[in-house]
Short mmCIF file of N, CA and C in Angstrom, two decimals:
data_model
loop_
_atom_site.label_atom_id
_atom_site.label_comp_id
_atom_site.label_asym_id
_atom_site.label_seq_id
_atom_site.Cartn_x
_atom_site.Cartn_y
_atom_site.Cartn_z
N MET Z 1 28.62 1.33 112.61
CA MET Z 1 27.33 1.00 111.97
C MET Z 1 28.31 0.21 110.60
N ALA Z 2 29.10 0.64 110.29
CA ALA Z 2 29.98 0.09 109.18
C ALA Z 2 30.23 -1.57 109.67
N ALA Z 3 30.81 -1.84 110.91
CA ALA Z 3 30.92 -3.43 111.12
C ALA Z 3 29.66 -3.98 111.31
N ALA Z 4 28.45 -3.37 111.67
CA ALA Z 4 27.34 -3.99 111.65
C ALA Z 4 26.90 -4.50 110.38
N ILE Z 5 27.08 -3.46 109.20
CA ILE Z 5 26.61 -3.91 107.80
C ILE Z 5 27.41 -4.85 107.26
N LEU Z 6 28.98 -4.92 107.69
CA LEU Z 6 29.61 -6.12 107.43
C LEU Z 6 29.40 -7.41 107.77
N ALA Z 7 28.97 -7.34 108.90
CA ALA Z 7 28.47 -8.75 109.80
C ALA Z 7 27.28 -9.19 109.37
N ILE Z 8 26.54 -8.17 109.08
CA ILE Z 8 25.24 -8.61 108.44
C ILE Z 8 25.63 -9.35 106.85
N GLY Z 9 26.35 -8.90 106.06
CA GLY Z 9 26.80 -9.38 104.89
C GLY Z 9 27.91 -10.28 104.91
N SER Z 10 28.25 -10.82 105.70
CA SER Z 10 29.11 -12.13 106.04
C SER Z 10 28.09 -13.44 106.37
N ALA Z 11 26.98 -12.70 107.09
CA ALA Z 11 25.86 -13.83 107.56
C ALA Z 11 25.38 -14.22 106.44
N CYS Z 12 25.18 -13.43 105.61
CA CYS Z 12 24.28 -13.72 104.42
C CYS Z 12 25.21 -14.62 103.41
N ALA Z 13 26.17 -14.22 103.41
CA ALA Z 13 27.34 -14.87 102.51
C ALA Z 13 27.36 -16.60 102.94
N ALA Z 14 27.41 -16.64 104.25
CA ALA Z 14 27.68 -17.97 104.92
C ALA Z 14 26.21 -18.88 104.88
N SER Z 15 25.24 -18.03 104.45
CA SER Z 15 23.82 -18.88 104.90
C SER Z 15 23.61 -20.02 103.43
N GLU Z 16 22.83 -20.42 103.74
CA GLU Z 16 22.27 -21.52 102.27
C GLU Z 16 21.78 -20.95 101.32
N PRO Z 17 22.10 -20.86 100.13
CA PRO Z 17 21.29 -20.48 99.17
C PRO Z 17 19.93 -20.87 98.87
N PRO Z 18 18.52 -19.94 98.24
CA PRO Z 18 17.54 -20.69 98.48
C PRO Z 18 17.33 -22.19 97.74
N ARG Z 19 16.38 -23.02 98.46
CA ARG Z 19 16.26 -24.03 97.45
C ARG Z 19 15.48 -23.70 96.19
N PRO Z 20 16.01 -24.70 95.38
CA PRO Z 20 15.66 -24.54 93.64
C PRO Z 20 14.09 -25.06 93.85
N THR Z 21 13.44 -24.71 92.81
CA THR Z 21 12.28 -25.62 92.14
C THR Z 21 12.85 -26.23 90.52
N MET Z 22 12.57 -27.26 90.25
CA MET Z 22 12.43 -27.59 89.03
C MET Z 22 10.92 -28.30 88.74
N TRP Z 23 10.83 -28.79 87.33
CA TRP Z 23 9.13 -29.00 87.09
C TRP Z 23 9.36 -30.13 86.19
N TYR Z 24 8.04 -30.77 86.36
CA TYR Z 24 8.06 -32.14 85.27
C TYR Z 24 6.70 -32.04 85.05
N TRP Z 25 6.25 -32.93 83.92
CA TRP Z 25 4.82 -33.04 83.63
C TRP Z 25 4.37 -34.52 84.22
N HIS Z 26 3.18 -34.28 84.45
CA HIS Z 26 2.63 -35.52 85.06
C HIS Z 26 1.37 -36.09 84.46
N ASN Z 27 1.51 -37.37 83.47
CA ASN Z 27 0.51 -37.86 82.96
C ASN Z 27 -0.27 -38.96 83.94
N TRP Z 28 -1.30 -38.41 84.29
CA TRP Z 28 -1.96 -39.18 85.36
C TRP Z 28 -3.33 -39.65 85.27
N ALA Z 29 -3.98 -40.30 85.58
CA ALA Z 29 -5.45 -41.10 85.62
C ALA Z 29 -6.39 -40.62 87.00
N ASP Z 30 -7.90 -39.88 86.52
CA ASP Z 30 -8.33 -39.92 87.48
C ASP Z 30 -9.29 -41.04 88.32
N HIS Z 31 -10.32 -40.76 88.94
CA HIS Z 31 -11.30 -41.81 89.49
C HIS Z 31 -12.06 -42.62 88.11
N ASP Z 32 -12.19 -41.51 86.89
CA ASP Z 32 -13.13 -41.72 86.08
C ASP Z 32 -12.35 -42.59 85.13
N GLY Z 33 -11.25 -42.99 85.17
CA GLY Z 33 -10.31 -43.41 84.35
C GLY Z 33 -9.74 -42.59 83.18
N VAL Z 34 -9.70 -41.22 83.31
CA VAL Z 34 -9.66 -40.49 82.20
C VAL Z 34 -8.06 -39.66 82.62
N SER Z 35 -7.12 -39.65 81.49
CA SER Z 35 -5.94 -38.99 81.83
C SER Z 35 -5.73 -37.66 81.68
N HIS Z 36 -4.81 -37.11 82.57
CA HIS Z 36 -4.70 -35.75 82.16
C HIS Z 36 -2.93 -35.33 82.38
N MET Z 37 -2.59 -34.07 81.97
CA MET Z 37 -1.11 -33.82 82.13
C MET Z 37 -1.17 -32.57 83.01
N THR Z 38 -0.41 -32.61 84.03
CA THR Z 38 -0.60 -31.46 85.13
C THR Z 38 0.92 -31.10 85.08
N LYS Z 39 1.63 -29.61 85.25
CA LYS Z 39 2.83 -29.44 85.17
C LYS Z 39 2.88 -29.18 86.85
N CYS Z 40 3.89 -29.89 87.44
CA CYS Z 40 4.26 -30.25 89.03
C CYS Z 40 5.72 -29.88 89.17
N PRO Z 41 5.78 -29.44 90.51
CA PRO Z 41 6.99 -28.97 90.92
C PRO Z 41 7.71 -29.97 91.67
N VAL Z 42 8.93 -29.71 91.76
CA VAL Z 42 9.74 -30.75 92.23
C VAL Z 42 10.63 -29.65 93.48
N ARG Z 43 10.51 -29.63 94.48
CA ARG Z 43 11.37 -28.54 95.67
C ARG Z 43 11.55 -28.93 96.91
N ASP Z 44 11.67 -30.08 97.36
CA ASP Z 44 12.08 -30.57 98.50
C ASP Z 44 13.32 -30.93 98.54
N PHE Z 45 14.07 -29.99 98.23
CA PHE Z 45 15.89 -30.34 98.10
C PHE Z 45 16.65 -30.11 99.23
N ASP Z 46 17.60 -30.97 99.21
CA ASP Z 46 18.40 -30.91 100.42
C ASP Z 46 19.95 -30.72 99.75
N LEU Z 47 20.70 -29.50 100.42
CA LEU Z 47 22.26 -29.17 99.89
C LEU Z 47 22.82 -30.25 100.70
N LYS Z 48 23.41 -31.37 100.01
CA LYS Z 48 24.84 -32.18 100.27
C LYS Z 48 25.46 -32.87 99.40
N SER Z 49 26.57 -33.35 100.03
CA SER Z 49 27.34 -34.24 98.97
C SER Z 49 26.63 -35.46 98.70
N MET Z 50 26.91 -35.81 97.27
CA MET Z 50 26.05 -37.02 96.56
C MET Z 50 27.18 -38.17 97.11
N SER Z 51 28.45 -38.17 97.08
CA SER Z 51 29.60 -38.67 97.24
C SER Z 51 30.83 -37.92 97.74
N ALA Z 52 31.22 -37.91 99.13
CA ALA Z 52 32.24 -37.15 99.71
C ALA Z 52 33.58 -37.74 98.81
N PRO Z 53 34.29 -36.99 98.76
CA PRO Z 53 34.38 -35.41 99.39
C PRO Z 53 34.01 -34.61 98.28
N ALA Z 54 32.98 -34.99 97.21
CA ALA Z 54 32.41 -33.96 96.16
C ALA Z 54 31.68 -32.76 96.93
N GLY Z 55 31.49 -32.04 96.40
CA GLY Z 55 30.88 -30.58 97.10
C GLY Z 55 29.42 -30.89 97.13
N PRO Z 56 28.54 -30.06 98.05
CA PRO Z 56 27.12 -30.29 98.12
C PRO Z 56 26.55 -29.88 96.78
N GLN Z 57 25.66 -30.67 96.34
CA GLN Z 57 24.58 -30.23 95.67
C GLN Z 57 23.23 -30.50 96.08
N TRP Z 58 22.26 -29.74 95.37
CA TRP Z 58 20.83 -29.91 95.82
C TRP Z 58 20.29 -31.10 95.27
N GLN Z 59 19.72 -31.88 96.28
CA GLN Z 59 19.03 -33.21 95.97
C GLN Z 59 17.65 -33.46 96.36
N ASP Z 60 16.86 -34.17 95.72
CA ASP Z 60 15.53 -34.51 96.25
C ASP Z 60 15.47 -36.12 95.67
N ARG Z 61 15.33 -36.68 96.65
CA ARG Z 61 15.13 -38.09 96.37
C ARG Z 61 13.69 -38.38 96.68
N LEU Z 62 13.11 -38.83 95.45
CA LEU Z 62 11.55 -38.71 95.23
C LEU Z 62 11.10 -39.95 95.94
N ALA Z 63 11.66 -40.97 95.23
CA ALA Z 63 11.18 -42.63 96.06
C ALA Z 63 12.51 -43.45 95.93
N ALA Z 64 12.37 -44.27 96.79
CA ALA Z 64 13.37 -45.32 96.98
C ALA Z 64 12.77 -46.66 96.24
N GLY Z 65 13.45 -47.46 95.56
CA GLY Z 65 12.98 -48.44 95.23
C GLY Z 65 13.40 -49.13 93.81
N ARG Z 66 13.48 -50.64 93.27
CA ARG Z 66 14.05 -50.74 91.88
C ARG Z 66 13.45 -49.86 91.02
N ALA Z 67 14.45 -49.69 89.83
CA ALA Z 67 14.33 -49.29 88.66
C ALA Z 67 15.01 -49.77 87.33
N GLN Z 68 14.55 -49.73 86.40
CA GLN Z 68 15.24 -49.98 85.04
C GLN Z 68 15.13 -48.64 84.10
N VAL Z 69 16.62 -48.58 83.85
CA VAL Z 69 16.86 -47.51 82.75
C VAL Z 69 16.80 -47.97 81.48
N ILE Z 70 16.43 -47.34 80.75
CA ILE Z 70 16.06 -47.83 79.21
C ILE Z 70 16.36 -46.58 78.27
N PHE Z 71 17.27 -46.84 77.41
CA PHE Z 71 17.37 -45.57 76.42
C PHE Z 71 16.43 -45.94 75.46
N THR Z 72 15.93 -45.07 74.60
CA THR Z 72 15.51 -45.52 73.34
C THR Z 72 15.27 -44.31 72.18
N VAL Z 73 15.47 -44.88 70.79
CA VAL Z 73 15.18 -43.95 69.53
C VAL Z 73 13.99 -43.91 68.88
N GLN Z 74 13.15 -43.35 69.08
CA GLN Z 74 11.93 -43.14 68.38
C GLN Z 74 12.32 -42.79 66.49
N PRO Z 75 12.10 -43.66 65.76
CA PRO Z 75 12.52 -43.03 64.20
C PRO Z 75 11.66 -41.76 64.21
N ALA Z 76 12.19 -41.25 63.17
CA ALA Z 76 11.41 -39.68 62.49
C ALA Z 76 10.11 -40.54 62.19
N HIS Z 77 9.12 -39.40 62.46
CA HIS Z 77 7.56 -39.65 62.57
C HIS Z 77 6.79 -40.51 63.32
N TRP Z 78 7.61 -41.10 64.23
CA TRP Z 78 7.14 -42.13 65.11
C TRP Z 78 5.52 -41.92 65.47
N ASN Z 79 5.00 -42.48 65.74
CA ASN Z 79 3.52 -42.43 66.50
C ASN Z 79 3.58 -43.63 67.42
N GLY Z 80 2.89 -43.47 68.59
CA GLY Z 80 2.72 -44.38 69.64
C GLY Z 80 1.09 -44.85 69.70
N THR Z 81 0.48 -44.35 69.18
CA THR Z 81 -1.01 -44.04 69.07
C THR Z 81 -1.42 -44.32 70.56
N TRP Z 82 -2.76 -44.36 70.86
CA TRP Z 82 -3.27 -44.35 72.10
C TRP Z 82 -2.63 -45.50 72.71
N HIS Z 83 -2.38 -45.67 74.19
CA HIS Z 83 -1.96 -46.62 75.03
C HIS Z 83 -1.56 -45.91 76.43
N PRO Z 84 -1.82 -46.96 77.48
CA PRO Z 84 -1.00 -46.57 78.75
C PRO Z 84 0.19 -46.78 78.66
N ASP Z 85 1.15 -46.20 79.98
CA ASP Z 85 2.13 -46.17 80.07
C ASP Z 85 2.51 -47.72 80.62
N PRO Z 86 3.46 -48.47 80.19
CA PRO Z 86 3.61 -49.70 80.73
C PRO Z 86 3.72 -50.04 82.25
N LYS Z 87 4.40 -48.91 82.75
CA LYS Z 87 4.86 -49.11 84.21
C LYS Z 87 4.98 -47.13 84.57
N VAL Z 88 5.15 -46.99 85.92
CA VAL Z 88 5.21 -45.87 86.30
C VAL Z 88 6.66 -45.45 85.94
N GLN Z 89 6.70 -44.62 85.20
CA GLN Z 89 8.13 -43.99 84.50
C GLN Z 89 8.22 -42.61 84.45
N TRP Z 90 9.78 -42.10 84.38
CA TRP Z 90 10.06 -40.97 84.21
C TRP Z 90 10.51 -41.02 82.82
N ILE Z 91 10.33 -39.89 81.95
CA ILE Z 91 10.87 -39.83 80.69
C ILE Z 91 11.58 -38.92 80.43
N ILE Z 92 12.65 -38.74 79.78
CA ILE Z 92 13.71 -37.51 79.54
C ILE Z 92 13.98 -37.27 78.39
N PRO Z 93 13.84 -36.78 77.52
CA PRO Z 93 13.94 -36.26 76.12
C PRO Z 93 15.61 -36.01 76.52
N LEU Z 94 16.43 -36.62 75.19
CA LEU Z 94 17.66 -36.28 75.29
C LEU Z 94 18.07 -35.52 73.83
N ARG Z 95 17.28 -35.67 73.03
CA ARG Z 95 17.61 -35.10 71.80
C ARG Z 95 16.31 -34.96 70.92
N GLY Z 96 15.84 -34.14 70.22
CA GLY Z 96 14.40 -34.03 69.49
C GLY Z 96 13.50 -33.49 70.41
N THR Z 97 12.09 -33.52 69.87
CA THR Z 97 10.88 -33.08 70.71
C THR Z 97 9.62 -34.25 70.39
N TRP Z 98 9.14 -34.52 71.70
CA TRP Z 98 8.24 -35.59 71.59
C TRP Z 98 6.86 -34.88 71.82
N TYR Z 99 5.64 -35.49 71.85
CA TYR Z 99 4.61 -34.77 72.75
C TYR Z 99 3.85 -36.03 73.32
N VAL Z 100 3.11 -35.71 74.12
CA VAL Z 100 2.00 -36.42 74.98
C VAL Z 100 0.43 -35.59 74.96
N THR Z 101 -0.42 -36.51 74.51
CA THR Z 101 -1.87 -35.83 74.66
C THR Z 101 -2.42 -36.77 75.43
N ALA Z 102 -3.08 -36.11 76.41
CA ALA Z 102 -3.79 -37.19 77.44
C ALA Z 102 -5.36 -37.24 76.77
N MET Z 103 -5.99 -37.80 77.79
CA MET Z 103 -7.55 -38.22 77.29
C MET Z 103 -8.49 -37.03 77.15
N ASP Z 104 -8.17 -36.01 78.08
CA ASP Z 104 -8.57 -34.93 78.12
C ASP Z 104 -8.67 -33.65 77.20
N GLY Z 105 -7.47 -34.06 76.07
CA GLY Z 105 -7.05 -33.11 75.00
C GLY Z 105 -5.93 -32.68 75.48
N HIS Z 106 -5.34 -32.42 76.76
CA HIS Z 106 -4.21 -31.66 76.86
C HIS Z 106 -3.03 -32.19 76.10
N ARG Z 107 -2.53 -31.27 75.35
CA ARG Z 107 -1.27 -31.84 74.35
C ARG Z 107 0.10 -31.19 75.24
N VAL Z 108 1.02 -31.62 75.45
CA VAL Z 108 2.49 -31.43 75.63
C VAL Z 108 3.64 -31.87 75.01
N ALA Z 109 4.20 -30.62 74.18
CA ALA Z 109 5.36 -31.07 73.58
C ALA Z 109 6.48 -30.90 74.50
N MET Z 110 7.66 -32.01 74.61
CA MET Z 110 8.96 -31.84 75.31
C MET Z 110 9.86 -31.90 74.65
N GLY Z 111 11.06 -31.08 74.77
CA GLY Z 111 12.22 -31.19 74.43
C GLY Z 111 13.37 -31.66 75.26
N PRO Z 112 14.62 -31.53 75.04
CA PRO Z 112 15.85 -31.96 75.82
C PRO Z 112 15.80 -31.31 77.19
N GLY Z 113 15.91 -32.22 78.20
CA GLY Z 113 15.92 -31.55 79.50
C GLY Z 113 14.52 -31.62 80.09
N GLU Z 114 13.55 -31.61 79.21
CA GLU Z 114 12.32 -31.63 80.21
C GLU Z 114 12.00 -33.19 80.46
N VAL Z 115 11.11 -33.10 81.63
CA VAL Z 115 10.70 -34.43 82.57
C VAL Z 115 9.32 -34.69 82.51
N SER Z 116 8.80 -35.85 82.37
CA SER Z 116 7.47 -36.30 82.48
C SER Z 116 7.61 -37.53 83.25
N LEU Z 117 6.25 -37.84 83.68
CA LEU Z 117 5.97 -38.91 84.79
C LEU Z 117 4.90 -39.45 84.32
N GLY Z 118 5.13 -40.69 83.44
CA GLY Z 118 3.95 -41.44 82.85
C GLY Z 118 3.35 -42.22 84.02
N GLU Z 119 1.85 -41.90 84.57
CA GLU Z 119 1.45 -42.74 85.47
C GLU Z 119 -0.03 -42.85 85.18
N ASP Z 120 -0.47 -43.53 83.70
CA ASP Z 120 -1.80 -43.31 83.15
C ASP Z 120 -2.29 -44.89 83.19
N GLN Z 121 -1.86 -45.57 83.95
CA GLN Z 121 -2.07 -47.14 83.75
C GLN Z 121 -3.66 -47.57 84.28
N LEU Z 122 -3.92 -46.68 85.07
CA LEU Z 122 -5.13 -47.09 85.50
C LEU Z 122 -6.40 -46.21 84.99
N SER Z 123 -5.84 -45.71 83.56
CA SER Z 123 -6.89 -45.13 82.90
C SER Z 123 -7.72 -45.89 81.93
N ARG Z 124 -8.96 -45.71 81.77
CA ARG Z 124 -9.82 -46.80 80.89
C ARG Z 124 -10.52 -46.15 79.59
N LYS Z 125 -10.65 -46.98 78.86
CA LYS Z 125 -11.00 -46.92 77.31
C LYS Z 125 -12.44 -45.68 77.46
N ASP Z 126 -12.29 -44.85 76.71
CA ASP Z 126 -13.20 -43.97 76.76
C ASP Z 126 -14.39 -44.19 75.34
N ALA Z 127 -15.35 -43.88 74.99
CA ALA Z 127 -16.41 -43.84 74.00
C ALA Z 127 -15.75 -43.62 72.62
N ARG Z 128 -14.76 -42.94 72.63
CA ARG Z 128 -13.68 -43.14 71.23
C ARG Z 128 -12.87 -44.19 71.18
N GLY Z 129 -12.92 -44.87 72.34
CA GLY Z 129 -11.92 -46.01 72.08
C GLY Z 129 -10.36 -45.79 72.40
N ARG Z 130 -10.19 -44.18 73.03
CA ARG Z 130 -8.97 -43.85 73.41
C ARG Z 130 -8.53 -44.44 75.05
N VAL Z 131 -7.28 -44.98 75.25
CA VAL Z 131 -7.03 -45.27 76.55
C VAL Z 131 -5.60 -44.76 76.90
N GLY Z 132 -5.25 -44.12 77.98
CA GLY Z 132 -3.89 -43.64 78.24
C GLY Z 132 -3.72 -42.48 77.59
N HIS Z 133 -2.75 -42.53 76.35
CA HIS Z 133 -2.00 -41.26 76.10
C HIS Z 133 -1.92 -41.54 74.81
N ASP Z 134 -1.81 -40.44 73.87
CA ASP Z 134 -1.00 -40.73 72.42
C ASP Z 134 0.03 -39.93 72.52
N ALA Z 135 1.19 -40.46 71.79
CA ALA Z 135 2.75 -40.06 71.92
C ALA Z 135 3.40 -40.02 70.60
N GLY Z 136 4.16 -38.93 70.07
CA GLY Z 136 4.59 -39.21 68.77
C GLY Z 136 5.52 -38.03 69.21
N ASN Z 137 6.33 -37.92 67.69
CA ASN Z 137 7.53 -37.00 67.49
C ASN Z 137 6.93 -36.06 66.83
N VAL Z 138 7.68 -34.88 66.82
CA VAL Z 138 7.71 -33.74 66.42
C VAL Z 138 8.77 -33.29 65.58
N GLY Z 139 8.53 -33.03 64.47
CA GLY Z 139 9.44 -32.63 63.54
C GLY Z 139 9.81 -33.80 62.45
N ASP Z 140 10.72 -33.61 62.00
CA ASP Z 140 11.21 -34.74 60.91
C ASP Z 140 12.48 -35.68 61.37
N GLY Z 141 13.02 -35.41 62.77
CA GLY Z 141 14.12 -36.10 62.98
C GLY Z 141 13.78 -37.54 64.09
N PRO Z 142 14.54 -38.42 64.37
CA PRO Z 142 14.15 -39.19 65.45
C PRO Z 142 14.23 -38.57 66.83
N VAL Z 143 13.62 -39.17 67.86
CA VAL Z 143 13.94 -38.63 69.36
C VAL Z 143 14.70 -39.81 70.18
N GLU Z 144 15.32 -39.14 70.66
CA GLU Z 144 16.01 -40.06 71.70
C GLU Z 144 15.83 -39.81 73.17
N LEU Z 145 15.24 -40.85 73.72
CA LEU Z 145 14.60 -40.61 75.04
C LEU Z 145 15.33 -41.43 76.41
N MET Z 146 15.52 -41.00 77.32
CA MET Z 146 15.76 -41.93 78.41
C MET Z 146 14.53 -42.12 79.49
N VAL Z 147 14.34 -43.55 79.40
CA VAL Z 147 13.00 -43.90 80.43
C VAL Z 147 13.63 -44.61 81.61
N ILE Z 148 12.86 -44.12 82.66
CA ILE Z 148 13.30 -44.73 83.96
C ILE Z 148 12.27 -45.59 84.47
N GLN Z 149 12.03 -46.73 84.21
CA GLN Z 149 10.73 -47.42 84.82
C GLN Z 149 11.31 -47.76 86.14
N THR Z 150 9.95 -47.66 86.98
CA THR Z 150 9.81 -47.85 88.48
C THR Z 150 9.14 -48.99 88.86
N ASP Z 151 9.27 -49.81 90.03
CA ASP Z 151 8.24 -50.35 90.94
C ASP Z 151 7.16 -49.64 91.36
N GLU Z 152 7.01 -48.36 91.27
CA GLU Z 152 6.02 -47.86 91.83
C GLU Z 152 4.61 -48.13 91.65
N ALA Z 153 3.61 -48.55 92.51
CA ALA Z 153 2.44 -48.48 92.22
C ALA Z 153 1.42 -47.62 91.22
N PRO Z 154 0.64 -47.41 90.68
CA PRO Z 154 0.12 -46.43 89.85
C PRO Z 154 -1.06 -46.32 90.90
N THR Z 155 -1.19 -44.53 90.86
CA THR Z 155 -2.26 -44.32 91.55
C THR Z 155 -3.65 -43.16 90.68
N VAL Z 156 -4.43 -43.11 91.45
CA VAL Z 156 -5.52 -42.30 90.65
C VAL Z 156 -5.74 -40.72 91.48
N ASP Z 157 -6.19 -39.89 90.87
CA ASP Z 157 -6.77 -38.71 91.46
C ASP Z 157 -5.22 -37.87 92.20
N ARG Z 158 -4.20 -38.43 91.92
CA ARG Z 158 -2.96 -37.90 92.63
C ARG Z 158 -1.74 -37.01 91.57
N PRO Z 159 -2.50 -36.22 91.26
CA PRO Z 159 -1.68 -35.24 90.12
C PRO Z 159 -0.70 -34.58 91.19
N CYS Z 160 0.59 -34.64 90.73
CA CYS Z 160 1.75 -34.26 91.63
C CYS Z 160 2.11 -34.94 92.72
N ARG Z 161 1.76 -36.07 92.84
CA ARG Z 161 2.31 -36.78 94.01
C ARG Z 161 3.64 -36.84 94.47
N PHE Z 162 4.60 -36.68 93.18
CA PHE Z 162 6.07 -36.43 93.58
C PHE Z 162 6.30 -34.85 93.74
N ARG Z 163 6.49 -34.41 95.05
CA ARG Z 163 6.85 -32.97 95.18
C ARG Z 163 8.25 -32.67 95.55
#
């Protein structure tokens, strides 16, 4: 019996750990041109080395293509007013907190390490003149962001399209 328990324990130790789940906020537009914020999972991870002989790490490659990395520092009390994202872009706060308010009224504040996918290019001006999203800083300090603009084509009615 002890040998059987030891064998089961060894098999469990040698098996792959459970796949992780990470989360991002997706700012997307629906077929009526209204933007929304939806919390989305990233969970299609594979455990492999990114560059041998480095040890394996969980990786989920969402889309292959060209990208532009931009670091930005928004001054204290910055407000971007209503505007669509210039490109499909990933936004990661590095320092400070910023917010995004979608046309449907959903507001999300994001701090360091949180991730947002901006994809509201196909939103349309509403009766109040709003289009895209409103964004700005929370608090009295500047906000540092890393923005990764992609060559992805924007979509409609596809919240959480990257899983």
